[in-house]
PDB file of C-alpha atoms in Angstrom:
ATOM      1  CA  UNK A 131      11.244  -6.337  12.365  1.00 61.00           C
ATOM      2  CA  UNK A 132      10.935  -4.273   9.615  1.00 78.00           C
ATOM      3  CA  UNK A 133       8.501  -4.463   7.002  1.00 90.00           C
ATOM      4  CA  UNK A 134       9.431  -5.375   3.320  1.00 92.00           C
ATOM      5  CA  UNK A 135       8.574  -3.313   0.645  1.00 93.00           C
ATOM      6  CA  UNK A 136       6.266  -6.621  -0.842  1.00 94.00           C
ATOM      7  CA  UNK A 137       4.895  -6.225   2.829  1.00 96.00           C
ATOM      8  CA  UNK A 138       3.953  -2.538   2.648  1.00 96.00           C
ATOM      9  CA  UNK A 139       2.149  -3.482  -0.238  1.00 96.00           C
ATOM     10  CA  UNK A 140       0.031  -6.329   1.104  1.00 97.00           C
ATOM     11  CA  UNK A 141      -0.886  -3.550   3.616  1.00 98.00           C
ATOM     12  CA  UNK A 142      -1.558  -1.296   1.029  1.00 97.00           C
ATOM     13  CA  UNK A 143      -3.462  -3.569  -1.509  1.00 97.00           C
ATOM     14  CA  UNK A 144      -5.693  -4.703   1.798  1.00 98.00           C
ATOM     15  CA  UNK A 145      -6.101  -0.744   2.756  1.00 98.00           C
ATOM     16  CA  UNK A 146      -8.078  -0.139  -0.914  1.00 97.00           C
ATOM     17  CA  UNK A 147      -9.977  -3.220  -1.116  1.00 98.00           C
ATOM     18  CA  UNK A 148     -11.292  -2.856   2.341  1.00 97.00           C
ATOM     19  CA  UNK A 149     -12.190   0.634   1.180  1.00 96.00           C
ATOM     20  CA  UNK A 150     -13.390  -0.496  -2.179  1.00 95.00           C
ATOM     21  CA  UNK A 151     -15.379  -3.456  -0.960  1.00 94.00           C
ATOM     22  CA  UNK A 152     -15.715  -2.930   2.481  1.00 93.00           C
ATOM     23  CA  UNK A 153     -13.779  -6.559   3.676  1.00 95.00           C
ATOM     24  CA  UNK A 154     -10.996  -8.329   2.827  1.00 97.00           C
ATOM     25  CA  UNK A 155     -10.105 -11.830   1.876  1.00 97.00           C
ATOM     26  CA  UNK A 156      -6.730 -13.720   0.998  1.00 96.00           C
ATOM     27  CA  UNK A 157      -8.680 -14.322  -2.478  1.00 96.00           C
ATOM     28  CA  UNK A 158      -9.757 -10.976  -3.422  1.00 97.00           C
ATOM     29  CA  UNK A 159      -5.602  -9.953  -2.348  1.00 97.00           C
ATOM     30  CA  UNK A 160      -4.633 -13.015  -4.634  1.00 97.00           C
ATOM     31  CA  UNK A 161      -7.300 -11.933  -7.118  1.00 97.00           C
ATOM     32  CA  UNK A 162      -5.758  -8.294  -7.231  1.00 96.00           C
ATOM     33  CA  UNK A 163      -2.496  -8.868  -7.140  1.00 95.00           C
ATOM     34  CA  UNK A 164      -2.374 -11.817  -9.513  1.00 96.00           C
ATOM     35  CA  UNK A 165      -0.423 -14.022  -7.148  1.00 96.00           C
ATOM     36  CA  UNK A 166      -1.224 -17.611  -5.795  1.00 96.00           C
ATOM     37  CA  UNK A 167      -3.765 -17.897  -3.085  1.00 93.00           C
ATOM     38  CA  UNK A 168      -0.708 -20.172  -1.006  1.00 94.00           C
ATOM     39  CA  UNK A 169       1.704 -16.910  -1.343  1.00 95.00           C
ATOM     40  CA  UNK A 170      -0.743 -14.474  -0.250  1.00 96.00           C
ATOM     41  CA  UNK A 171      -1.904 -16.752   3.031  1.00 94.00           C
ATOM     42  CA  UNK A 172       1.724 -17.139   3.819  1.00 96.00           C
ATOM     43  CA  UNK A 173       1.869 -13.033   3.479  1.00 96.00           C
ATOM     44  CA  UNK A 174      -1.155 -13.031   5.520  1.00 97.00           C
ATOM     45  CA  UNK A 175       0.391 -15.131   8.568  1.00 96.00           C
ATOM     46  CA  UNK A 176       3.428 -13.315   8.687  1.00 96.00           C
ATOM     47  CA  UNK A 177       1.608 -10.083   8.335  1.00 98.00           C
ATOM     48  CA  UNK A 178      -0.700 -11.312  11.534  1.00 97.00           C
ATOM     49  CA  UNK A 179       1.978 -12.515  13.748  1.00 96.00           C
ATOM     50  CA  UNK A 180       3.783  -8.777  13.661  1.00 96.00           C
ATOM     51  CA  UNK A 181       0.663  -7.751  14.793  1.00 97.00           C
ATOM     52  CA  UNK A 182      -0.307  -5.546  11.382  1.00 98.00           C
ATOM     53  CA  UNK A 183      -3.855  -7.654  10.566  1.00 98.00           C
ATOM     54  CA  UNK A 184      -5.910  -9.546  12.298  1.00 98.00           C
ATOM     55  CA  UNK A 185      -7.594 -12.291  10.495  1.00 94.00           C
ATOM     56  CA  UNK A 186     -11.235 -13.718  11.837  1.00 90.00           C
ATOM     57  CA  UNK A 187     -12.772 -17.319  11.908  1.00 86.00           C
ATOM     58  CA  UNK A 188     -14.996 -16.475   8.877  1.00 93.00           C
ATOM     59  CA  UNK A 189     -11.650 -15.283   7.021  1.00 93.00           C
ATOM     60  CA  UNK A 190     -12.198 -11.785   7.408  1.00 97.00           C
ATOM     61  CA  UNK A 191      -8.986  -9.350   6.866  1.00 98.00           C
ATOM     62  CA  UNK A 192      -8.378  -6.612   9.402  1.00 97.00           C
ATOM     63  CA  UNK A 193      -5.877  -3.704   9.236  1.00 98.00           C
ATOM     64  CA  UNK A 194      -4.718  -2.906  12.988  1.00 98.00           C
ATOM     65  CA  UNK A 195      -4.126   0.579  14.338  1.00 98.00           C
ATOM     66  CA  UNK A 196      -0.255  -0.165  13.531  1.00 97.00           C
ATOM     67  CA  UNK A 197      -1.564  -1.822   9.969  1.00 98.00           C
ATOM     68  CA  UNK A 198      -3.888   0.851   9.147  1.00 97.00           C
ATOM     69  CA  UNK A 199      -1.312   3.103   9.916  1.00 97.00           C
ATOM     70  CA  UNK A 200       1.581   1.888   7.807  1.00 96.00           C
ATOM     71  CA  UNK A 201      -1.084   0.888   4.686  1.00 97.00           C
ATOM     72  CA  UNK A 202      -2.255   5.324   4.963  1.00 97.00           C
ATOM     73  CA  UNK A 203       1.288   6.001   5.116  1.00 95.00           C
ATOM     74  CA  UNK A 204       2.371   3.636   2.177  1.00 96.00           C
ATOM     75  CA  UNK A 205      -1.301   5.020   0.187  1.00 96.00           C
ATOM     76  CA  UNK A 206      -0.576   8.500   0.953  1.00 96.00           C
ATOM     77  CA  UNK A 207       3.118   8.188  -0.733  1.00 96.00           C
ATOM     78  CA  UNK A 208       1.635   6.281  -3.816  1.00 96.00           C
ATOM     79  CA  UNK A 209      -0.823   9.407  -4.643  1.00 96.00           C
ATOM     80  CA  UNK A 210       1.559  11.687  -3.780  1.00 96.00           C
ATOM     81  CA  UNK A 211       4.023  10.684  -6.420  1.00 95.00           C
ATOM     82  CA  UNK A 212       1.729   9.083  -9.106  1.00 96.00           C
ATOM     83  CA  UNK A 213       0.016  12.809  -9.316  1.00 95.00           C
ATOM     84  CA  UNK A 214       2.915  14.746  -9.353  1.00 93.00           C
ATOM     85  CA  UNK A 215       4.487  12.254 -12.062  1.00 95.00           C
ATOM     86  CA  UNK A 216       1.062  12.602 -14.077  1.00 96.00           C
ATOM     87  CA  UNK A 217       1.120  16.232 -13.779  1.00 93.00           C
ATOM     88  CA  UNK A 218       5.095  16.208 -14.911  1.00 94.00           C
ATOM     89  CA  UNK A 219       3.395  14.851 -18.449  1.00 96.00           C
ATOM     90  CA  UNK A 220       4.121  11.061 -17.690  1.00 97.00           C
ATOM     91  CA  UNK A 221       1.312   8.564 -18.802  1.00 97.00           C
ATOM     92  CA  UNK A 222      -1.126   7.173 -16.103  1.00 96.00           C
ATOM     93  CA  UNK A 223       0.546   4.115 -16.465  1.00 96.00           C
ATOM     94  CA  UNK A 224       4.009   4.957 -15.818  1.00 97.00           C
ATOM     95  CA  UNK A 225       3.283   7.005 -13.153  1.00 96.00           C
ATOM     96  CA  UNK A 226       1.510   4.351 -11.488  1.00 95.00           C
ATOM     97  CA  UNK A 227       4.110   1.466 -11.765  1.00 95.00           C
ATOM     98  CA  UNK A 228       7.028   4.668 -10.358  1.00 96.00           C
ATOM     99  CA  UNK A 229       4.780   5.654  -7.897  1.00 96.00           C
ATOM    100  CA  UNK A 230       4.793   2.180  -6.342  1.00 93.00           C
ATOM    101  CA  UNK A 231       8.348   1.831  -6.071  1.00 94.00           C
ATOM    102  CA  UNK A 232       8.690   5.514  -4.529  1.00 94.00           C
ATOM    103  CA  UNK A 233       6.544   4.958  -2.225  1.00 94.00           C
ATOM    104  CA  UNK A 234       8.771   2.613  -0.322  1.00 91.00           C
ATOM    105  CA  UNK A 235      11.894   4.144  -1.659  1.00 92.00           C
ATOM    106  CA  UNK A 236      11.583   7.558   0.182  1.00 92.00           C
ATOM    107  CA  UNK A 237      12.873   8.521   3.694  1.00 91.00           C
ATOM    108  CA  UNK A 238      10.476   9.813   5.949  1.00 90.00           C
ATOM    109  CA  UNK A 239      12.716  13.224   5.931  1.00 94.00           C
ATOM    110  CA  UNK A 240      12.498  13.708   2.333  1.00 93.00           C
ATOM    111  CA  UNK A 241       8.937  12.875   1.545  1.00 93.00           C
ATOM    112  CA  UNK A 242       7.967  15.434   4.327  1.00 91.00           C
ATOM    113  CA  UNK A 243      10.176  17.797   2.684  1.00 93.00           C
ATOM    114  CA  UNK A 244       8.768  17.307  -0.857  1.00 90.00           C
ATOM    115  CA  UNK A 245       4.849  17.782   0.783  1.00 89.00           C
ATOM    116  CA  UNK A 246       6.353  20.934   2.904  1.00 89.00           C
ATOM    117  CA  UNK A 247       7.629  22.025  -0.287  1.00 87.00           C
ATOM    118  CA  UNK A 248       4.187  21.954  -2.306  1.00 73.00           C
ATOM    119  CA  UNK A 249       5.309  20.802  -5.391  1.00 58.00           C
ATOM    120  CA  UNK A 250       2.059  22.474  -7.093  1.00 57.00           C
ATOM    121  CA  UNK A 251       0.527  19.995  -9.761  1.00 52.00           C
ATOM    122  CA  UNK A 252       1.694  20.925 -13.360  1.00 48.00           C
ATOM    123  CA  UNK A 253       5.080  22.641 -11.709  1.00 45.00           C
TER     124      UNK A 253
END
């Protein structure tokens, strides 16, 4: 199955607090997304039954291979377009918020193309 795009971003979200903070709860993903502790555990199950986290006793969140994988590629995309947006003269916060629909809005092909390319910053 597929992930979702609100699925690629639970991935990501847990990829930068776990890098942030070193580990991961459902709370600090509620607390940084501003969504309902309930909503994020139900993300959290589904995201641990494909096999993407694995969740210990002591509530512990932990990207898989196949999780950490998916949350660099996701991550990777996100910088990629939120710098060249910010060097194209749009505002932090704009490029942020287009950035994070990009990022999931981009075929393999033709974000490989775009890095191949080397879009220099300020070009």
């Amino acid at each position: 199955m597929a992930l979702t795009m609100s699925r690629e971003n639970y991935l990501k979200i847990i990829y930068i607090l776990k890098k942030a903070n070193g580990e991961v709860r459902s709370i600090d993903i509620a607390n940084y997304m501003e969504l309902s502790k309930p909503s994020v555990c139900a993300a959290v199950k589904q995201l641990q039954t494909q096999g993407y986290i694995i969740k210990a006793g002591n509530g512990i969140i932990e990207l898989t291979d196949r999780g950490r994988s998916e949350a660099e590629r996701v991550f990777e995309r996100h910088c990629f377009f939120e710098e060249k947006l910010i060097a194209a003269g749009v505002s932090p916060e704009q490029a942020h918020a287009d950035a994070a629909r990009l990022e999931h809005a981009v075929s393999n092909e033709s974000f490989n193309a775009l890095k191949k390319a080397g879009l220099p910053a300020g070009s």
